[in-house]
Tab-separated table of C-alpha atoms and ligand atoms in Angstrom:
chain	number	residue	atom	x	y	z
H	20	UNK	CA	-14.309	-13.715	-18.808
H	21	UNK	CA	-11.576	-14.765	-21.527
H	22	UNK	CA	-8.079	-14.646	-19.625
H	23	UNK	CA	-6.682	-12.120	-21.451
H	24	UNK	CA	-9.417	-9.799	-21.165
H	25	UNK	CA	-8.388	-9.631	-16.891
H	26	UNK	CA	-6.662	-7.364	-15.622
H	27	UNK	CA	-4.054	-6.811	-13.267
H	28	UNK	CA	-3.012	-3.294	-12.024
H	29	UNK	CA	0.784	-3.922	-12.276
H	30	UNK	CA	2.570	-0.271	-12.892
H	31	UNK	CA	6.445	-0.754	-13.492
H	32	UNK	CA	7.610	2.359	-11.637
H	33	UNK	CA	10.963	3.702	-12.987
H	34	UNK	CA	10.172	7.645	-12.301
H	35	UNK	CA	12.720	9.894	-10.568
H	36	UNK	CA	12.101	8.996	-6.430
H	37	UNK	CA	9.072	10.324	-4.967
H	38	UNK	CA	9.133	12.231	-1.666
H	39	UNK	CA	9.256	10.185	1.871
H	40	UNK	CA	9.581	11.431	5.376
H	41	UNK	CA	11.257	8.526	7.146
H	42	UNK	CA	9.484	7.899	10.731
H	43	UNK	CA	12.024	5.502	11.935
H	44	UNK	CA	14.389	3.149	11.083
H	45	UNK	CA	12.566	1.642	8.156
H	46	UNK	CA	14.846	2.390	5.229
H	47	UNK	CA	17.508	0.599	6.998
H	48	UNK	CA	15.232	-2.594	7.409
H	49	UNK	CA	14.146	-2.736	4.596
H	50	UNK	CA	17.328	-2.228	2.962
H	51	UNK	CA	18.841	-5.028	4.935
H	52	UNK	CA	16.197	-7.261	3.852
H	53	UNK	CA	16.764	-6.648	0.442
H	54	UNK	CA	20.530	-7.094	1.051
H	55	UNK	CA	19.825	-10.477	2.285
H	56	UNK	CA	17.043	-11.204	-0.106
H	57	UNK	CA	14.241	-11.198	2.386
H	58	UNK	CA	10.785	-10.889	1.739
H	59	UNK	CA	9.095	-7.639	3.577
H	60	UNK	CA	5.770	-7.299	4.939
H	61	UNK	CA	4.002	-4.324	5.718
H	62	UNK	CA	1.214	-3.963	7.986
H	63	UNK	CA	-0.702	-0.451	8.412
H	64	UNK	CA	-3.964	1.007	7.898
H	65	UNK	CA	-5.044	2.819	4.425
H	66	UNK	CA	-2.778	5.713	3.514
H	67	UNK	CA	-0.627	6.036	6.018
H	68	UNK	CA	2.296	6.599	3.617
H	69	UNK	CA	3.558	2.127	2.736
H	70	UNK	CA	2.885	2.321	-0.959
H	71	UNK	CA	4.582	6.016	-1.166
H	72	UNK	CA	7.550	4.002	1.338
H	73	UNK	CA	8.071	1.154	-1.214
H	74	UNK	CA	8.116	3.461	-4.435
H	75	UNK	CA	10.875	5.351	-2.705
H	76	UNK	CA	12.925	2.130	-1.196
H	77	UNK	CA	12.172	0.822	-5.154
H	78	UNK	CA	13.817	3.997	-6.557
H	79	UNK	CA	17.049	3.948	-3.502
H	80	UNK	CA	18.213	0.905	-4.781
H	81	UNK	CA	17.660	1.584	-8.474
H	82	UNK	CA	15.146	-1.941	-9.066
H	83	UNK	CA	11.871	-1.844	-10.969
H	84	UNK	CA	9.271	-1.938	-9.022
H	85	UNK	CA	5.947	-3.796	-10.052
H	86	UNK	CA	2.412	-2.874	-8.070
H	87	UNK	CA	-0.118	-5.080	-7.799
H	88	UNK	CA	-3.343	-4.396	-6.147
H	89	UNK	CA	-4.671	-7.686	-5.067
H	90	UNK	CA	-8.605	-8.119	-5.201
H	91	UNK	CA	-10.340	-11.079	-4.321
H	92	UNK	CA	-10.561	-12.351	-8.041
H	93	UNK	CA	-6.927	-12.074	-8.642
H	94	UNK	CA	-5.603	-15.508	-9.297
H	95	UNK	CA	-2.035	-16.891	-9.532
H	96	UNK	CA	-1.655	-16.790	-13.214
H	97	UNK	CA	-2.611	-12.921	-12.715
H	98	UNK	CA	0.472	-12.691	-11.327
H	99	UNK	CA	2.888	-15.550	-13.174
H	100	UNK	CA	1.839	-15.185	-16.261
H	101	UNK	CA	-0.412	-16.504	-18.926
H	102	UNK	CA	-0.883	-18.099	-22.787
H	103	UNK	CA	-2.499	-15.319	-24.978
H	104	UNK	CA	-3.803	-15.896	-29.008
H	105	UNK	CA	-2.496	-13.757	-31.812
H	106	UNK	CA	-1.947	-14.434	-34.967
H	107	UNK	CA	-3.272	-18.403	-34.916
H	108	UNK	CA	-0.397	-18.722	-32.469
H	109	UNK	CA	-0.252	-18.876	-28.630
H	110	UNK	CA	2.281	-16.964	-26.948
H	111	UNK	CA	3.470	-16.722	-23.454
H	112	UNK	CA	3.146	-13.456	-21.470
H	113	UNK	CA	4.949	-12.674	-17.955
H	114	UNK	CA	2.905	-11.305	-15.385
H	115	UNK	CA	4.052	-8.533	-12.746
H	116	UNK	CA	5.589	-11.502	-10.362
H	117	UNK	CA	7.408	-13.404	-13.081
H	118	UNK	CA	9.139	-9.923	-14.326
H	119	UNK	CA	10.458	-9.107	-11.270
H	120	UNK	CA	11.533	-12.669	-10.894
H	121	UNK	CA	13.386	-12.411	-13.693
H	122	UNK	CA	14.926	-9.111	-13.760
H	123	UNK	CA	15.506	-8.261	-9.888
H	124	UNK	CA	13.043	-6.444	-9.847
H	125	UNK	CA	10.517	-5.536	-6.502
H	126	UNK	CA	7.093	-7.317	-6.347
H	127	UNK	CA	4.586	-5.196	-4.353
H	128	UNK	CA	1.098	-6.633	-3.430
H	129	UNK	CA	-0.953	-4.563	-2.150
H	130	UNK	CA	-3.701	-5.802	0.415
H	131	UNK	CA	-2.354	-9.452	-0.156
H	132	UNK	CA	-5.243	-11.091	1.830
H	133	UNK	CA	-7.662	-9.764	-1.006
H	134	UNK	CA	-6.145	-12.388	-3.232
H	135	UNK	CA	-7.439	-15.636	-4.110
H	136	UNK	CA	-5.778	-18.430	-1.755
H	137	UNK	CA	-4.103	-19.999	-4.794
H	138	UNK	CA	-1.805	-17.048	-4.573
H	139	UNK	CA	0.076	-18.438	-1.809
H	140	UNK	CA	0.991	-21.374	-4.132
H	141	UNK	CA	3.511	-19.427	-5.843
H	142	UNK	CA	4.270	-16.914	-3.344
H	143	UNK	CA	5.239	-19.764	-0.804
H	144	UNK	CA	8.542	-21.219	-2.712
H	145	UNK	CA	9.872	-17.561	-3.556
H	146	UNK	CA	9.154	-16.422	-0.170
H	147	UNK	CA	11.713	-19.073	1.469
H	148	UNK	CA	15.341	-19.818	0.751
H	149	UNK	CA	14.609	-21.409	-2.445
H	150	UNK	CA	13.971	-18.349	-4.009
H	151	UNK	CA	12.091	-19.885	-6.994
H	152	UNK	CA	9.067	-19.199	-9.181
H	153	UNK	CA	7.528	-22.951	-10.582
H	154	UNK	CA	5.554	-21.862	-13.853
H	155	UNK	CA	3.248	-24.739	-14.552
H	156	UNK	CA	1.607	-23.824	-17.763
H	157	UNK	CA	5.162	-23.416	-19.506
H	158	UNK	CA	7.132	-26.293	-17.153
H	159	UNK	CA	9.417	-23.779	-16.004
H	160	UNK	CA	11.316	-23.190	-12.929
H	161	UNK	CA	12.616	-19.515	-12.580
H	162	UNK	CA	15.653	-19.099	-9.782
H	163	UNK	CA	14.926	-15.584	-8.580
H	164	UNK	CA	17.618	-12.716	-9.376
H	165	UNK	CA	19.605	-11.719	-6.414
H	166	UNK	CA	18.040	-8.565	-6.574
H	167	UNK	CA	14.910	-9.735	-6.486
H	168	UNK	CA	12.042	-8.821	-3.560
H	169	UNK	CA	9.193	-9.781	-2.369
H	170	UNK	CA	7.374	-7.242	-0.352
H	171	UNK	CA	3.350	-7.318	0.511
H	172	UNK	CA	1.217	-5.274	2.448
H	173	UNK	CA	-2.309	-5.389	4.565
H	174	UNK	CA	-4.468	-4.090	6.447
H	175	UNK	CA	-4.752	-5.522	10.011
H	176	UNK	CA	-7.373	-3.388	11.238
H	177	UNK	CA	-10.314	-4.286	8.995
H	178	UNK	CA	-9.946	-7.532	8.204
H	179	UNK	CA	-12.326	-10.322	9.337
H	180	UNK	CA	-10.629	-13.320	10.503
H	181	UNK	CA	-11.324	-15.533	7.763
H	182	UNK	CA	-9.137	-13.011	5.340
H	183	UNK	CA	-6.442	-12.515	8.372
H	184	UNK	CA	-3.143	-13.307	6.841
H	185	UNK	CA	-2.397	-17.179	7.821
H	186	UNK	CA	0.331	-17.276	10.402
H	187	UNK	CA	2.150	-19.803	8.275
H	188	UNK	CA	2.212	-16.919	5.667
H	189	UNK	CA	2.917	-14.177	7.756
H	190	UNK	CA	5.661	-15.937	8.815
H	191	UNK	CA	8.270	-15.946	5.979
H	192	UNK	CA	8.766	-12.052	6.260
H	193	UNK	CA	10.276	-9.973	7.953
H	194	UNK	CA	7.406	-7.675	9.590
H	195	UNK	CA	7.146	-3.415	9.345
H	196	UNK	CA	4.020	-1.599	11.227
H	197	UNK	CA	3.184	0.986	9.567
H	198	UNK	CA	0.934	3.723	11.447
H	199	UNK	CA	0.679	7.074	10.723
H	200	UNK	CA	3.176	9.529	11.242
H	201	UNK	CA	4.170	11.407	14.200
H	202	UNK	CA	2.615	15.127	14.565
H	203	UNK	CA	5.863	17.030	13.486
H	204	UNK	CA	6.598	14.719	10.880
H	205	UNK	CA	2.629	14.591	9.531
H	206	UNK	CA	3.230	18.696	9.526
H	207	UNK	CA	5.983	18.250	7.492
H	208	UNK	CA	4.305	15.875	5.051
H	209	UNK	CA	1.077	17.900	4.102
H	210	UNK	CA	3.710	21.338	4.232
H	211	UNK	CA	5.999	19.416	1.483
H	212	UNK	CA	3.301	17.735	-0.555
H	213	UNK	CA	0.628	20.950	-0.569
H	214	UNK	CA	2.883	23.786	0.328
H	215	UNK	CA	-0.613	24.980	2.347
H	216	UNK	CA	0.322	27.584	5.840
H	217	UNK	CA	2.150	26.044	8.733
H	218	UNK	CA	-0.474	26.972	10.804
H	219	UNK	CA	-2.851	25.139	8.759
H	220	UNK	CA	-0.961	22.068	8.108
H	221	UNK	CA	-0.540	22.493	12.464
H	222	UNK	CA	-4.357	22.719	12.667
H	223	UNK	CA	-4.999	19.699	10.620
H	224	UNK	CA	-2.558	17.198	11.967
H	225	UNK	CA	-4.313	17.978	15.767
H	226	UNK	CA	-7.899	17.605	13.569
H	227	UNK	CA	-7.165	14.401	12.646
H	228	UNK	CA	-5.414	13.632	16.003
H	229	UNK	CA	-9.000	14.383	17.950
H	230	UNK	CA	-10.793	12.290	15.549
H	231	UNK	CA	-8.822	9.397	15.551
H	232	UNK	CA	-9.114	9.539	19.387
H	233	UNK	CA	-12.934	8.997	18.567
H	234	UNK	CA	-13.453	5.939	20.120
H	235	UNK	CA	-17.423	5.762	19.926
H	236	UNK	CA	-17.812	5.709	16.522
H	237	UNK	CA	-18.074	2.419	14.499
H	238	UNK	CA	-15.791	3.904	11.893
H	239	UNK	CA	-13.610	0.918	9.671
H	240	UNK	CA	-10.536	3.852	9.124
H	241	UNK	CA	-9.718	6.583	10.801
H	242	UNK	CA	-8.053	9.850	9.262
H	243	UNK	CA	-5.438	8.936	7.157
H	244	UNK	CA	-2.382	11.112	6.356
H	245	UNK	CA	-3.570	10.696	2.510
H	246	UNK	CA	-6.920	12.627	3.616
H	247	UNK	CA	-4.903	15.335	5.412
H	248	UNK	CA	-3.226	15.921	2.335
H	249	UNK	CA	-6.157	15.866	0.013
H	250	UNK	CA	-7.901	18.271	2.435
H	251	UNK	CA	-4.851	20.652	2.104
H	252	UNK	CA	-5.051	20.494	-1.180
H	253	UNK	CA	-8.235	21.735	-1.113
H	254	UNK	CA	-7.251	24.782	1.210
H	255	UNK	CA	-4.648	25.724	-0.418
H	256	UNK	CA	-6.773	25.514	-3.251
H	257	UNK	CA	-9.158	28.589	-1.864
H	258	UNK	CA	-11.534	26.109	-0.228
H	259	UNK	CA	-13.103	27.230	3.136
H	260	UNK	CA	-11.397	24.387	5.594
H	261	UNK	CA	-14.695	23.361	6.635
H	262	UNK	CA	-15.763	22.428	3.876
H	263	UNK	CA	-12.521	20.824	2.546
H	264	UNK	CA	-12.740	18.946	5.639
H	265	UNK	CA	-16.596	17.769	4.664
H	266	UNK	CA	-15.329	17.487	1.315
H	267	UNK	CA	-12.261	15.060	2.016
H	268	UNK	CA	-11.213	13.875	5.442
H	269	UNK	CA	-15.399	13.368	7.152
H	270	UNK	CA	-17.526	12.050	3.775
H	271	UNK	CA	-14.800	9.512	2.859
H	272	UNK	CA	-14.425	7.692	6.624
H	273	UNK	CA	-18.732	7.167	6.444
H	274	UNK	CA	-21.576	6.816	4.779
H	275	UNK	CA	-23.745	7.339	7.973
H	276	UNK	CA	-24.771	10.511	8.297
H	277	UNK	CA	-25.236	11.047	11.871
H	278	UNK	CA	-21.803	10.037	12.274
H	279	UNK	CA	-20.686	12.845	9.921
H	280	UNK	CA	-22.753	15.201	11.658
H	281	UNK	CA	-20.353	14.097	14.890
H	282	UNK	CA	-17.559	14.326	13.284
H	283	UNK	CA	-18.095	17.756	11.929
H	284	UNK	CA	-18.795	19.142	15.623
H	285	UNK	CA	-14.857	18.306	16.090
H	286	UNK	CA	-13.903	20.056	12.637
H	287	UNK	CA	-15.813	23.048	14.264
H	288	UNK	CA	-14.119	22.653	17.387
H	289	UNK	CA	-10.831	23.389	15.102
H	290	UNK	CA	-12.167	26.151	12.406
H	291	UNK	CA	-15.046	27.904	13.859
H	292	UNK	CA	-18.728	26.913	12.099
O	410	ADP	P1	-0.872	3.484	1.865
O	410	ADP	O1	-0.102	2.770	0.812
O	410	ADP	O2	-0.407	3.191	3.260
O	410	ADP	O3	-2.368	3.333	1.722
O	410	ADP	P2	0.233	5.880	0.656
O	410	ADP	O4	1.658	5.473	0.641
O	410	ADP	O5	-0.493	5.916	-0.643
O	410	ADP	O6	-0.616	5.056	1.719
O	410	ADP	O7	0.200	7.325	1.360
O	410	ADP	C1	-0.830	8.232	1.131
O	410	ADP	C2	-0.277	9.629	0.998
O	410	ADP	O8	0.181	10.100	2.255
O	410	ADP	C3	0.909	9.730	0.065
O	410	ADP	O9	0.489	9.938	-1.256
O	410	ADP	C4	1.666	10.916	0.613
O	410	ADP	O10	1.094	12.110	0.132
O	410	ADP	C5	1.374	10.864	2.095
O	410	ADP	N1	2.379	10.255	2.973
O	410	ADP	C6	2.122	9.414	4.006
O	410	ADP	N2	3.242	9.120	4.671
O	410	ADP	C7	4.254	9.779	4.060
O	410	ADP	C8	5.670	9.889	4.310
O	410	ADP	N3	6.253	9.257	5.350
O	410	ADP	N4	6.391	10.681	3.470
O	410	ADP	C9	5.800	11.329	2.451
O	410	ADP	N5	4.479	11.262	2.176
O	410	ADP	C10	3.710	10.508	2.974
């Protein structure tokens, strides 16, 4: 595949701040870090509310903030930067990292260990107290903007060892876990974000409470607070509960059916066959 023709999922977010419960001190840290231009990791399983976090933290202290969603072909020139052709001409293009570099903005990786290993190359020297970005292909070296931030996240539940984070990585940031939220605040989250019944937002956080005290299933994830929300949606949208909760917090944790068929008898237990 021609170079240009890649892709990298890198969203500048500059949209009025999105909604975030806070379930401890995290704004604080995280805050601090930025103040003293430290790089933030966050560990946590699938939708438990870091990328929503980040977008508000990005939006707090008024930066840019640049998403990328690592996958395991995304290569360090996905993220610096690369030559393109127009015109008869090569140009130079920034990628997400290099922009943020440059104008203090925050870097988010998403699922880091998905990346390819040259990553780490250029994340290394930007993640100490040199604070720079070497760009080989142009022979520059970028000094990072005060403002600047690094900030990456994984998953430490489902990853094998060989994609475990190195420790030599892991430790040039500062370190968040993430898990979801506590039941009053996860109430409070699916009331704010679906507007669906107390009641029901009460009988779905204790839903997703029994089944992710399901120990004897081989499941990868358990209930997430972004499946709550999409089941709510789906009540509030007229859908019987059961089948919302079919529909979008049992089919999406496995493909195995006679696990679904166990995990249904505890969405029965809640709403009645
Ligand atoms: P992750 O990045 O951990 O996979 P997200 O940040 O995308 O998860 O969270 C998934 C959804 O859960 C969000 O879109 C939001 O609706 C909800 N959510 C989770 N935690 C919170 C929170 N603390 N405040 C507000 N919404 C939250």
């Amino acid at each position: 595949m021609a170079d240009s023709a890649k892709e990298v999922t890198a969203v500048s977010e500059t949209q009025a701040a999105p909604y975030y419960l806070s379930t401890g001190n995290e704004e604080a840290l995280f805050e601090h870090a930025w103040q003293h231009q430290l790089p933030v990791l966050i560990k946590g399983p699938t939708g438990c509310g870091k990328t929503r976090f980040i977008r508000y933290m990005a939006e707090k202290l008024g930066r840019p903030l640049y998403t990328v969603a690592c996958h395991d072909d995304l290569t360090a020139a996905d993220l610096v930067g690369r030559h393109l052709i127009g015109e008869g001409s090569t140009y130079w293009v920034d990628g997400p990292l290099t922009r943020a570099v440059r104008e203090g903005g925050i870097c988010y990786l998403d699922e880091v260990v998905e990346a390819r290993k040259d990553t780490t190359v250029v994340l290394h020297p930007l993640s100490d107290d040199r604070r720079i970005l070497p760009i080989e292909r142009t022979g520059e070296t970028l000094e990072a903007s005060p403002d600047f931030m690094l900030v990456v996240s994984y998953n430490p539940g489902y990853q094998n060892l060989l994609k475990g984070m190195k420790p030599s990585t892991r430790q040039r940031f500062v370190s968040m876990r993430f898990s979801y939220p506590g039941p009053k605040k996860e109430q409070a989250i699916i009331l704010a974000e679906t507007g669906i019944t107390e009641h029901r937002a009460k009988q779905l956080v204790s839903l997703a409470n029994a089944l992710r005290a399901l120990k004897d299933h081989d499941l990868e994830e358990s209930a997430s607070t972004r499946l709550l929300v999409y089941t709510a949606t789906l009540i509030k949208g007229g859908f019987d509960p059961v089948e919302a909760c079919r529909a979008a917090l049992v089919e999406p944790l496995t493909d195995d059916e006679e696990t679904v068929n166990a995990l249904m008898e505890v969405v029965y237990a809640t709403f009645g066959r």
